[in-house]
PDB file of C-alpha atoms in Angstrom:
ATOM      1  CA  UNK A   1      89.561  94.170 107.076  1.00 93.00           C
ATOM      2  CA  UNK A   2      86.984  92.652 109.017  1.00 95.00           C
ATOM      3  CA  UNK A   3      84.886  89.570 107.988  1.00 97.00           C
ATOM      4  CA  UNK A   4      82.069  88.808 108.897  1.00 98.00           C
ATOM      5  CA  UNK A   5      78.675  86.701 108.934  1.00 98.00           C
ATOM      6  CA  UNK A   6      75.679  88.323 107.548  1.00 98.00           C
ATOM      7  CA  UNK A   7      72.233  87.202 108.928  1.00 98.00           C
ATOM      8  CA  UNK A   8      68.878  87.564 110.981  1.00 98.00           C
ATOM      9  CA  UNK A   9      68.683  87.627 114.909  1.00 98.00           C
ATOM     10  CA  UNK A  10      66.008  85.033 116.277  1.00 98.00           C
ATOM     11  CA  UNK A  11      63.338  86.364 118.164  1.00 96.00           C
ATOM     12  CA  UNK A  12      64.850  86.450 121.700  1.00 95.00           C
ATOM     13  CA  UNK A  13      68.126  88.722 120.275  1.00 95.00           C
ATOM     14  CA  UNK A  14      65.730  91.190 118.507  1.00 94.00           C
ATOM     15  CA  UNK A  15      65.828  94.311 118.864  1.00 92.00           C
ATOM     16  CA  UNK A  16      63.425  95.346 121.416  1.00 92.00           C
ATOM     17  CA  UNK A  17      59.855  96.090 119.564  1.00 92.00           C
ATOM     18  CA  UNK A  18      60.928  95.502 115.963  1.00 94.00           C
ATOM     19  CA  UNK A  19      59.777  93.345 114.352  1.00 96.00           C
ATOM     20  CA  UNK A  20      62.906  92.056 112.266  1.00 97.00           C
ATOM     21  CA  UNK A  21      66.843  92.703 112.929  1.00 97.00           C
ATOM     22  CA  UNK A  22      69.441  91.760 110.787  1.00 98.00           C
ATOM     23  CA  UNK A  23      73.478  91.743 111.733  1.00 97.00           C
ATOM     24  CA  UNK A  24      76.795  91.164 111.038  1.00 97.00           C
ATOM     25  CA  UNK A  25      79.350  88.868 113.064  1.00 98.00           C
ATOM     26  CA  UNK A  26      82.569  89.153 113.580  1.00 98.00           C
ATOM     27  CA  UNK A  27      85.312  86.472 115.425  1.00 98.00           C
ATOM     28  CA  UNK A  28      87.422  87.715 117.560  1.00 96.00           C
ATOM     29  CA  UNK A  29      91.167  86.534 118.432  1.00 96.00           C
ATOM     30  CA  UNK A  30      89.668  84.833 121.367  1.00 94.00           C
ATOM     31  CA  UNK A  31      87.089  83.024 119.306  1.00 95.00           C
ATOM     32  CA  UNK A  32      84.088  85.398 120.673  1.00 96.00           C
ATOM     33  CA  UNK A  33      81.811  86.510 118.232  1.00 97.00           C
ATOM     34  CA  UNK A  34      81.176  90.715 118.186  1.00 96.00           C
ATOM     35  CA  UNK A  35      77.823  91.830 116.708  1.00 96.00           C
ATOM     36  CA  UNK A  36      79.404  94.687 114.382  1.00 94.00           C
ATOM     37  CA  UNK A  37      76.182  95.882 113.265  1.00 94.00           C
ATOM     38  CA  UNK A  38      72.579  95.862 113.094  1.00 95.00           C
ATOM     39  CA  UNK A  39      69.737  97.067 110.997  1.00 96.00           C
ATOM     40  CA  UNK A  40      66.378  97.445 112.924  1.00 97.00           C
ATOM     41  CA  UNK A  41      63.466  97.382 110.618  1.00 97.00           C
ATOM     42  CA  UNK A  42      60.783  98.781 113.474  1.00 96.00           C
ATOM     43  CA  UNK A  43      57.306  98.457 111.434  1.00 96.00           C
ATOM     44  CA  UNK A  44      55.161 101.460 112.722  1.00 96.00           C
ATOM     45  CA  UNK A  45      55.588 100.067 116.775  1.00 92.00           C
ATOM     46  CA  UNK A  46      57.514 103.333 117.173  1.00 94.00           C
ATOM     47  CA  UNK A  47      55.831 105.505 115.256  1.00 96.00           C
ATOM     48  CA  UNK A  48      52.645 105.002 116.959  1.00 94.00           C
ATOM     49  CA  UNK A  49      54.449 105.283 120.273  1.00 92.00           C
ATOM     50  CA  UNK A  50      55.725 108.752 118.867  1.00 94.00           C
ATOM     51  CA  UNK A  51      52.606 109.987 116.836  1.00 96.00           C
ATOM     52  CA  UNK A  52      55.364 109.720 113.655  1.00 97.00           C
ATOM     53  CA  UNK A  53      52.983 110.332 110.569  1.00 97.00           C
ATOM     54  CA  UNK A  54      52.944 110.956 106.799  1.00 96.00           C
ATOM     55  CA  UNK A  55      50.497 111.813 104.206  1.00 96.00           C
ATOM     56  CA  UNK A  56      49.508 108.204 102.020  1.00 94.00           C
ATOM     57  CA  UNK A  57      48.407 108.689  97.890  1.00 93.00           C
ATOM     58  CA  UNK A  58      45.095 108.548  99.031  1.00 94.00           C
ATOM     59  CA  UNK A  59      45.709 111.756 101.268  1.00 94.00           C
ATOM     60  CA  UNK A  60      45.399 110.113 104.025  1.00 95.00           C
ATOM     61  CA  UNK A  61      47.638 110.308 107.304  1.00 96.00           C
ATOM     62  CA  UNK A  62      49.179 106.936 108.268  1.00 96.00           C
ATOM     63  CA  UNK A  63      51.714 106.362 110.392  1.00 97.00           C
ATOM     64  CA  UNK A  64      55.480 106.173 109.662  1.00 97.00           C
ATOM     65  CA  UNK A  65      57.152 102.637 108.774  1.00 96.00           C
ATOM     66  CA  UNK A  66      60.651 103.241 110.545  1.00 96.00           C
ATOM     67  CA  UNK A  67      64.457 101.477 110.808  1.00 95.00           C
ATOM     68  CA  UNK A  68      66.983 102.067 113.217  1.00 93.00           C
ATOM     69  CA  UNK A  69      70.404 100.800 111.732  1.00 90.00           C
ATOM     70  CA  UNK A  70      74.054 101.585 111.685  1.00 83.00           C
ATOM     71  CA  UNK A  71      77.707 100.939 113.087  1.00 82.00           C
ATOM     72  CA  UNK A  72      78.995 102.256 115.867  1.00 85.00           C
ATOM     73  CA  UNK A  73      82.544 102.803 117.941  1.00 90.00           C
ATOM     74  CA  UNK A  74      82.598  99.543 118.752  1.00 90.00           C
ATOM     75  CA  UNK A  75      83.867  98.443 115.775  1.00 92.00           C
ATOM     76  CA  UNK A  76      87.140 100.583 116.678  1.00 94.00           C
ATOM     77  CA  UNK A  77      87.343  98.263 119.721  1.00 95.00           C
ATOM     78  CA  UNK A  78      86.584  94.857 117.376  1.00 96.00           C
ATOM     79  CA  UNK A  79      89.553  95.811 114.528  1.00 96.00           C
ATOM     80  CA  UNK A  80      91.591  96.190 117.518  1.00 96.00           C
ATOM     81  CA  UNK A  81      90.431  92.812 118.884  1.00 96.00           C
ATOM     82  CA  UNK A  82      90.887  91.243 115.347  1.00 98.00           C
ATOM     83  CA  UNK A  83      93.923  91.947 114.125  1.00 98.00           C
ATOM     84  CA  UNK A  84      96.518  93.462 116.744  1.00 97.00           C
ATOM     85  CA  UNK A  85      99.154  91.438 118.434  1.00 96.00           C
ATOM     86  CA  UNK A  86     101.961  91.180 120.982  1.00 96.00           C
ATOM     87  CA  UNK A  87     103.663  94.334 119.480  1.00 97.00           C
ATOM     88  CA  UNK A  88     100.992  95.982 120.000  1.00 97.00           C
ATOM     89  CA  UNK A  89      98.392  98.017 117.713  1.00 98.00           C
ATOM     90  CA  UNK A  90      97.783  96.916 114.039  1.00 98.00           C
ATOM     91  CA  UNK A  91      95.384  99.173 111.989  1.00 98.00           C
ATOM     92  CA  UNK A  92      94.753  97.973 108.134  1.00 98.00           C
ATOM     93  CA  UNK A  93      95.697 100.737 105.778  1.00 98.00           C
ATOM     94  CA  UNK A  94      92.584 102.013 104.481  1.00 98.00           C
ATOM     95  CA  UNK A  95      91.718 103.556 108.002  1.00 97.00           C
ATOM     96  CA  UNK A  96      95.007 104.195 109.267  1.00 97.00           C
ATOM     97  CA  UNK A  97      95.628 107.724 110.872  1.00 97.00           C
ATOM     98  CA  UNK A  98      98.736 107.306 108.805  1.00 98.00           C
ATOM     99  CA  UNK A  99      99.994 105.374 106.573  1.00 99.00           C
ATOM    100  CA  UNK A 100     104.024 105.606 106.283  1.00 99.00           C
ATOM    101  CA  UNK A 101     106.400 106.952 108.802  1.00 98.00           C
ATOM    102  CA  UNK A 102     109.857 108.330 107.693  1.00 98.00           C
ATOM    103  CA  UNK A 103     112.512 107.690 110.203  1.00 97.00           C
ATOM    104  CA  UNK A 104     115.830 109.606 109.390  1.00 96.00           C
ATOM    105  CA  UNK A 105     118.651 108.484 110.962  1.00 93.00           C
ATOM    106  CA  UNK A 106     121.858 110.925 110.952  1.00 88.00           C
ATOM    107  CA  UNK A 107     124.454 112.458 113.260  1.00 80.00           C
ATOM    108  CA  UNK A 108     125.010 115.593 113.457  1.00 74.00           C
ATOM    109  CA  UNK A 109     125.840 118.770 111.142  1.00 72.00           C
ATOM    110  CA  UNK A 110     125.429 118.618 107.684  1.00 72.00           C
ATOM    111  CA  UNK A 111     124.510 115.398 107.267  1.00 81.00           C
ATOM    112  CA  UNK A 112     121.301 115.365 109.286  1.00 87.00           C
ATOM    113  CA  UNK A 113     120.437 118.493 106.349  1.00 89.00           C
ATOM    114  CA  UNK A 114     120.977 116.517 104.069  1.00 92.00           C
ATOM    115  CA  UNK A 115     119.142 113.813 105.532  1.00 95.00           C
ATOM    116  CA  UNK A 116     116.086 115.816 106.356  1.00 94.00           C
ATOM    117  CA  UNK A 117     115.931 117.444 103.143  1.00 95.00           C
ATOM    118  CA  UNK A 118     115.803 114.161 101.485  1.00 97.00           C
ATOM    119  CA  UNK A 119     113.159 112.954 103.869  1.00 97.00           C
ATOM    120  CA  UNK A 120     111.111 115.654 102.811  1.00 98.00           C
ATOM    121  CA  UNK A 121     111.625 115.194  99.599  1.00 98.00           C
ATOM    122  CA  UNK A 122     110.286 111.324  99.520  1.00 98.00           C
ATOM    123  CA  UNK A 123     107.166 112.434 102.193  1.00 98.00           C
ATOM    124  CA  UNK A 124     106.286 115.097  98.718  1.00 98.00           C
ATOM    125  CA  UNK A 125     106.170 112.641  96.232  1.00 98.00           C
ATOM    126  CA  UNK A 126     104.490 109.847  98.525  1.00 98.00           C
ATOM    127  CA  UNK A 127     101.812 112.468  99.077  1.00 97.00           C
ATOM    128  CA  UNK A 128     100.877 112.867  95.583  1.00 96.00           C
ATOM    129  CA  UNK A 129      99.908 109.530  95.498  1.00 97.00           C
ATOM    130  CA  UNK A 130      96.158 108.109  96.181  1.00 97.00           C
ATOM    131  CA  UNK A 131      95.190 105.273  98.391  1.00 98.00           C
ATOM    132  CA  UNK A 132      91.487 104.123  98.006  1.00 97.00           C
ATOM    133  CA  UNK A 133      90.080 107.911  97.263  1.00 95.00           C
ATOM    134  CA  UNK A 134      92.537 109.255  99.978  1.00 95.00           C
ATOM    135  CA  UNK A 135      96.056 110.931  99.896  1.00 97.00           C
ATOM    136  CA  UNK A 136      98.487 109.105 101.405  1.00 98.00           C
ATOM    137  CA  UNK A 137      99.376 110.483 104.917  1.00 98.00           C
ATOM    138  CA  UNK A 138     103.157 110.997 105.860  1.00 98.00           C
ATOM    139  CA  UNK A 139     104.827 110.749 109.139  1.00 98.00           C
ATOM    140  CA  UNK A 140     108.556 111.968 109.631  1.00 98.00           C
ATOM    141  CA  UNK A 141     110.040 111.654 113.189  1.00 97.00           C
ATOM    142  CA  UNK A 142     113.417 112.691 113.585  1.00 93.00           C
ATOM    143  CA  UNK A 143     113.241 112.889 117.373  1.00 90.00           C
ATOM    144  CA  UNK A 144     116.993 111.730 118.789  1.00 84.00           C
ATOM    145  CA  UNK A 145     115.297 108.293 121.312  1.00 82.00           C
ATOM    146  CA  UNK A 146     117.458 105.732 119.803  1.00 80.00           C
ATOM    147  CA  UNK A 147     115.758 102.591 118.756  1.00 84.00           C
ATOM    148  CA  UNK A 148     112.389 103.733 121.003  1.00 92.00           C
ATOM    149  CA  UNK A 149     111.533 105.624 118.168  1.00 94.00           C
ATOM    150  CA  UNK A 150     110.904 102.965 115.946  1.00 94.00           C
ATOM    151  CA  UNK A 151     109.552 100.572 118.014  1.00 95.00           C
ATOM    152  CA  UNK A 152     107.593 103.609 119.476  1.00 97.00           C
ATOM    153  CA  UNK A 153     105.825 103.271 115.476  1.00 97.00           C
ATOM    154  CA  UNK A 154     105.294  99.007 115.552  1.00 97.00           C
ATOM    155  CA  UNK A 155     102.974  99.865 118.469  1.00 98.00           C
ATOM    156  CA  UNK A 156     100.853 102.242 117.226  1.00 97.00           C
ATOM    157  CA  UNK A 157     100.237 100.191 114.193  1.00 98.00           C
ATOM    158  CA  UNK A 158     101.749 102.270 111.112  1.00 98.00           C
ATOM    159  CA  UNK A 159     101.563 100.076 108.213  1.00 99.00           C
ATOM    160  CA  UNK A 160     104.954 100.666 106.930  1.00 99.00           C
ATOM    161  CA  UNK A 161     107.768 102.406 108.469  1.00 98.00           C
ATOM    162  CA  UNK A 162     111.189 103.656 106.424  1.00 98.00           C
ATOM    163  CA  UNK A 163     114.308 104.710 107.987  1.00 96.00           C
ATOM    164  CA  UNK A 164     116.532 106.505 105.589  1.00 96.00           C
ATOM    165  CA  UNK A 165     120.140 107.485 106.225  1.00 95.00           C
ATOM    166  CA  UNK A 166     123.589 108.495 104.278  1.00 94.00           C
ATOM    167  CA  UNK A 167     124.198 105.752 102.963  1.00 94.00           C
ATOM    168  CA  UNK A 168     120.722 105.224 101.489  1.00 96.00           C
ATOM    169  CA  UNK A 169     120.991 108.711 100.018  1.00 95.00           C
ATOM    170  CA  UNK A 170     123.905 107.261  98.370  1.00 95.00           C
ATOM    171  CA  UNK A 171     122.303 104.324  96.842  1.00 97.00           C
ATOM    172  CA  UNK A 172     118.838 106.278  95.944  1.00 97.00           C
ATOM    173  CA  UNK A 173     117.499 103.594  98.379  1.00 97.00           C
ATOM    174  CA  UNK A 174     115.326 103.148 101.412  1.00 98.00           C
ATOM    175  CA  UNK A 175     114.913 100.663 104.249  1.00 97.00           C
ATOM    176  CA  UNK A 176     111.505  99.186 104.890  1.00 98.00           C
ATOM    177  CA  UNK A 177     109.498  97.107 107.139  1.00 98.00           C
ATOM    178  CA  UNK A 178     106.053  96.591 107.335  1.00 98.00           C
ATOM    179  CA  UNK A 179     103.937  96.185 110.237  1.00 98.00           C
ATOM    180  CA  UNK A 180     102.372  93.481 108.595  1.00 97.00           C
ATOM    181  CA  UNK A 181     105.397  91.323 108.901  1.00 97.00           C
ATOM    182  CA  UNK A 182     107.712  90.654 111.886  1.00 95.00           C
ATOM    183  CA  UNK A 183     109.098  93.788 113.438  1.00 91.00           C
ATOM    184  CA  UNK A 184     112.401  92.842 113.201  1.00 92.00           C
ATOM    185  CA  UNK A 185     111.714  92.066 109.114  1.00 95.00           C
ATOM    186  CA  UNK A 186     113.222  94.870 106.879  1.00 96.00           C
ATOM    187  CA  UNK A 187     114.479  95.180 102.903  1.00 96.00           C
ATOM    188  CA  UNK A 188     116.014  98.312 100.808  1.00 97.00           C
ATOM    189  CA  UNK A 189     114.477  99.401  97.921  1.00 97.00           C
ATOM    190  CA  UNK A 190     115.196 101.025  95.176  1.00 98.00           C
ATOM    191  CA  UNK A 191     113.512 104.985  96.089  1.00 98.00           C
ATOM    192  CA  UNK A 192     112.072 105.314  92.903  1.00 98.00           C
ATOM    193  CA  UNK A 193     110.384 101.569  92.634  1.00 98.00           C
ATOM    194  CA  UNK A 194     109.103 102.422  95.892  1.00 98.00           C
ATOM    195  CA  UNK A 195     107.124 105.532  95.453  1.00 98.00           C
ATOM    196  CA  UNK A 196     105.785 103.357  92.506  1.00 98.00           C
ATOM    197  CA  UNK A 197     104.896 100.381  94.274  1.00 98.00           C
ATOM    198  CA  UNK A 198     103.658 102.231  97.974  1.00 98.00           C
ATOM    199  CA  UNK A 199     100.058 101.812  96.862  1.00 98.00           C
ATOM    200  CA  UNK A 200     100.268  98.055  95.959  1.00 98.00           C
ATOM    201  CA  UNK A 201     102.109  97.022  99.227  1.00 99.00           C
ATOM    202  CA  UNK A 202      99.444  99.037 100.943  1.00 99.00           C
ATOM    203  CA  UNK A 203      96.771  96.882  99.128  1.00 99.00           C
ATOM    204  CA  UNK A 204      98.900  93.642 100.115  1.00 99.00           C
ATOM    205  CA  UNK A 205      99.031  94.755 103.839  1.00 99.00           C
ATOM    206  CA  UNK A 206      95.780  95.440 103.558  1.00 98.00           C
ATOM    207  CA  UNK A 207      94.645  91.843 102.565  1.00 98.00           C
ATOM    208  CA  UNK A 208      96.707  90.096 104.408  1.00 98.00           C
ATOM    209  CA  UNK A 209      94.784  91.407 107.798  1.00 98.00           C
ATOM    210  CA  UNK A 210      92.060  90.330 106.417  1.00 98.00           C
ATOM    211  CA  UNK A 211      92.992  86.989 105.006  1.00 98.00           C
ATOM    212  CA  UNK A 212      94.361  86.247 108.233  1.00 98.00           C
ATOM    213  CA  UNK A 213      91.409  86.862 109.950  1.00 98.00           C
ATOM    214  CA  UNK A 214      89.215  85.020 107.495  1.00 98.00           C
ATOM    215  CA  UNK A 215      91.868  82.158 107.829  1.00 98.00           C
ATOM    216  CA  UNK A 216      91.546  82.440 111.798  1.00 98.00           C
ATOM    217  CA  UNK A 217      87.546  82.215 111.420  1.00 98.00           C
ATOM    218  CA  UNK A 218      87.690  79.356 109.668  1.00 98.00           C
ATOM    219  CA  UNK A 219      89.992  77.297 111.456  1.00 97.00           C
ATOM    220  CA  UNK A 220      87.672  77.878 114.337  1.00 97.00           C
ATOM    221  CA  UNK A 221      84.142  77.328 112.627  1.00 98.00           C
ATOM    222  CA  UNK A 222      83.090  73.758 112.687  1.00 98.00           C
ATOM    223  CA  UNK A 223      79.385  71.705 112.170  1.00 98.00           C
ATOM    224  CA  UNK A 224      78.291  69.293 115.375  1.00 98.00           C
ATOM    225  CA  UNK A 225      75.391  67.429 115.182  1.00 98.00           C
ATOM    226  CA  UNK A 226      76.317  65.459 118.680  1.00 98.00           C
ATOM    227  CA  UNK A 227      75.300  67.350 121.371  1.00 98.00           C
ATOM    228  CA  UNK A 228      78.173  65.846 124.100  1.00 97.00           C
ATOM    229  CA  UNK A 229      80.288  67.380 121.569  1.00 97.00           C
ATOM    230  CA  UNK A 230      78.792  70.600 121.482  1.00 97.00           C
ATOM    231  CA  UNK A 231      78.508  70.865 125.465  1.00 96.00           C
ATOM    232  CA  UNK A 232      82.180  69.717 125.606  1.00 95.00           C
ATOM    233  CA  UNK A 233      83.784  72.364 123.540  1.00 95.00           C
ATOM    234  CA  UNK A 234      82.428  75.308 125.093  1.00 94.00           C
ATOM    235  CA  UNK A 235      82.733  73.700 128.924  1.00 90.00           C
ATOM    236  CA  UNK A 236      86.494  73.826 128.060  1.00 85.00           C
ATOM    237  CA  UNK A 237      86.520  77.463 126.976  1.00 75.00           C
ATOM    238  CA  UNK A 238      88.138  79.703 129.179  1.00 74.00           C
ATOM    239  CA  UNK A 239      90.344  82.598 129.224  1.00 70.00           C
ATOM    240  CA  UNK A 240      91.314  83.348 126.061  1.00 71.00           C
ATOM    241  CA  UNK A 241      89.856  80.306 124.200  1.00 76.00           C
ATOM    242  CA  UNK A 242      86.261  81.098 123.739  1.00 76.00           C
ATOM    243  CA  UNK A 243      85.328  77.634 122.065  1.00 84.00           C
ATOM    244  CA  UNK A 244      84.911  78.657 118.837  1.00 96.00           C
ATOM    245  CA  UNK A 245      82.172  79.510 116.356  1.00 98.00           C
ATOM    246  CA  UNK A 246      79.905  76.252 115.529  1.00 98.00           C
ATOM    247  CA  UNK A 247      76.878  75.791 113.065  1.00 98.00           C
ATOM    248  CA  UNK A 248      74.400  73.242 114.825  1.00 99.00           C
ATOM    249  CA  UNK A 249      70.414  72.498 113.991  1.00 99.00           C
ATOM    250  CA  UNK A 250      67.842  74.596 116.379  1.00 98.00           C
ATOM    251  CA  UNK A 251      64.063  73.421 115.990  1.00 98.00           C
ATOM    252  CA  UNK A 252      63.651  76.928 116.547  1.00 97.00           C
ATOM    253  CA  UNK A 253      62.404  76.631 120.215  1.00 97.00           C
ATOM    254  CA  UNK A 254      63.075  79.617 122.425  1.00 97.00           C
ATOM    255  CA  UNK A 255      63.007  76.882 125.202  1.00 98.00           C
ATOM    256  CA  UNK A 256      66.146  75.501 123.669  1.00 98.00           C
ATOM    257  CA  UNK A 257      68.069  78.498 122.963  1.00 98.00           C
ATOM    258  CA  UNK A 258      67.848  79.766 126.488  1.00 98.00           C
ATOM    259  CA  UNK A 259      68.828  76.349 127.859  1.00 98.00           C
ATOM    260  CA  UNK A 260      72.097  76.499 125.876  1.00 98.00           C
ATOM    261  CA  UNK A 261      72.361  79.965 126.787  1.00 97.00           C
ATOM    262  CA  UNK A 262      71.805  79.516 130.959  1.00 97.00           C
ATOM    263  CA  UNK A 263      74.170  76.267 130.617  1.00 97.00           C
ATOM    264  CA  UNK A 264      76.841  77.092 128.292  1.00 96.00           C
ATOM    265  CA  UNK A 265      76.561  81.159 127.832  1.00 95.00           C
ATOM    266  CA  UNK A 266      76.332  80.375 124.365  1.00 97.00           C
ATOM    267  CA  UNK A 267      73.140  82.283 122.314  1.00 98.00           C
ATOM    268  CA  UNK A 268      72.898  82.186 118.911  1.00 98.00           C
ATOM    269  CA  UNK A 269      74.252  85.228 117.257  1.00 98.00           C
ATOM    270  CA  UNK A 270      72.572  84.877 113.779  1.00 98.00           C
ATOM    271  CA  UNK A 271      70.845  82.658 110.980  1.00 98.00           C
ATOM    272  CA  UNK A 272      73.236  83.222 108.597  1.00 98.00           C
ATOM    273  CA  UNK A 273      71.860  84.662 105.346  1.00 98.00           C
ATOM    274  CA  UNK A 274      73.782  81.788 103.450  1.00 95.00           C
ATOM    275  CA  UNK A 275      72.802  78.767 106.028  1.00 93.00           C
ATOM    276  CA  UNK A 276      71.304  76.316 102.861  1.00 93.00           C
ATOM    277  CA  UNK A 277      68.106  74.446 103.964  1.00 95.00           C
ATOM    278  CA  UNK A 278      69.469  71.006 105.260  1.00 96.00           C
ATOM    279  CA  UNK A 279      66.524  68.413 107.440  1.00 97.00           C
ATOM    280  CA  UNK A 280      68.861  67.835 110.805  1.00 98.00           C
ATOM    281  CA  UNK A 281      68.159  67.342 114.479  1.00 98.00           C
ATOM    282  CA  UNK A 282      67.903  70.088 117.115  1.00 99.00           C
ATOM    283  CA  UNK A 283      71.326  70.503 118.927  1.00 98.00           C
ATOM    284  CA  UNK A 284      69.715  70.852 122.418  1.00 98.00           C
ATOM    285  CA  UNK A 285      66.233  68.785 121.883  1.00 98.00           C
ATOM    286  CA  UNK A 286      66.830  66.379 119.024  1.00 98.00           C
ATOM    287  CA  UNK A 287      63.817  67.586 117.576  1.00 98.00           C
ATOM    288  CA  UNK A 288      63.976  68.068 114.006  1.00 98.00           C
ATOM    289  CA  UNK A 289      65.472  71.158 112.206  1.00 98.00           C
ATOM    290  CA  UNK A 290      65.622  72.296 109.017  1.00 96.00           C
ATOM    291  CA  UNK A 291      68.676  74.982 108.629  1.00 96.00           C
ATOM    292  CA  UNK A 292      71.636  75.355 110.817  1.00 98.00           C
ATOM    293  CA  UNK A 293      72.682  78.903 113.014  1.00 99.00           C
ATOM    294  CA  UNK A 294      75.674  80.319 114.271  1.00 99.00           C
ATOM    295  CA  UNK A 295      76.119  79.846 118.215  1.00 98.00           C
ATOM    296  CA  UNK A 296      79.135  81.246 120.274  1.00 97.00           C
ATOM    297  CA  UNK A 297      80.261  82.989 122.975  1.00 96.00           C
ATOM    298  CA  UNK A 298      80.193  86.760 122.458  1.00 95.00           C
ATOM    299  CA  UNK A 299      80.563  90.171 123.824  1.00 92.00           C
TER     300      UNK A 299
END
């Protein structure tokens, strides 16, 4: 539940010796950009450097055209940065640890059996159900905290969290809130209509994350052409306002992209793959440009 810009590095934010390195961008809630991922494509630079060689049609041995690409655990750290909040953790279903947590609530005796057995019961038949190529993953916590327990749960992020007691037992009902809503937000429904309907509310949680994060990039993506503008926006960024994300004309200078970069700690994070061709004037220079790039402030 990430979006992100697709697009080429310039020549200053390549990779080290390749000769071409593509990306994705990400915004984060503080309006820095986080370079998700790369894809190297290295030529034979380090393949010669490694004596990396294969055997051509005509026999011969040449060496090795290589890539270096991938994701790594920083992109833990960047759906973290994206989407959680003052409660605490939010993690979008489809890579949730878990995805529901049962909360009984019961006194003592033989109503916290009867309670637990019909816990159980609902964690079976949510587990027979499939979420995106994976079985749905059931917590039930019946540790005796009090209202820790629950809020113990909006922390870590579950995406929805049920508490069932007597009384829902009695109305084949259950109690739900979900995390992508505000914590104190809960409705009953019907058991049965919610075994049904757990793998669409998953897909609405889901796509709300990441609607709300598109929504969040866009609100903070703007064109400038003037370059006062352009100094005076990210002069103003501190703390946890990072400017924002701004397409401007580059001539393509490297002169100009490291002046913007010692003055403002702004680089250019990527020519985005759908930047159309558009005649314009250098942000920095005034020079003339032909396609606008992505600067911001990043990690």
């Amino acid at each position: 539940a990430m979006p992100v810009i697709r697009g080429r590095k310039t020549a200053s934010e390549r990779f080290p010796g390749a000769e071409d390195t593509l990306c994705i961008e990400s915004m984060m809630q503080d309006k820095r950009a986080l370079q998700a991922g790369t894809s190297h494509f290295l030529g034979q630079n380090f393949a010669r450097g490694s004596d990396i060689k294969f055997q051509n049609e005509e026999g011969q041995e040449a060496y090795a055209w290589t890539t270096s690409w991938g994701t790594s655990t920083r992109m833990i750290g960047g759906m973290i940065m994206v989407h959680s909040d003052d409660d605490g953790l939010v993690v979008p279903p489809k890579v949730a640890p878990a995805h529901i947590v049962i909360l009984p609530i019961f006194k003592k005796g033989e109503e916290s059996r009867a309670v637990l057995e019909s816990a159980i019961s609902l964690k079976d038949a949510l587990e027979d159900k499939q979420f995106h190529g994976r079985k749905l993953i059931i917590e039930i916590d019946d540790r005796d905290i009090g209202g820790a327990r629950g809020w113990e749960w909006v922390k870590k992020g579950i995406p929805v969290r049920i508490e069932l007691g007597p009384r829902d037992i009695a109305q084949n009902s259950v109690y739900m809130a979900r995390r992508d809503e505000p914590s104190n937000r809960k409705q009953s429904m019907n058991r049965e209509e919610f075994i049904d309907q757990i793998v669409d509310i998953l897909d609405s949680i889901q796509d709300n994350y990441f609607n709300r994060a598109v929504n969040h990039r866009k609100e903070n993506t703007f064109e400038i052409d003037d370059k006062k503008q352009f100094y005076k926006l990210y002069k103003k960024a501190k703390g946890f306002n990072n400017g924002a994300f701004v397409m401007a004309h580059w001539c393509g200078s490297q002169e100009c992209e490291q002046k913007i970069k010692n003055d403002l700690s702004v680089t250019i994070r990527c020519i985005p793959f759908d930047s159309p061709t558009e005649q314009g004037r250098c942000i920095c220079c005034d020079n003339s440009s032909s396609r606008r790039v992505l600067f911001a402030k990043a990690y």
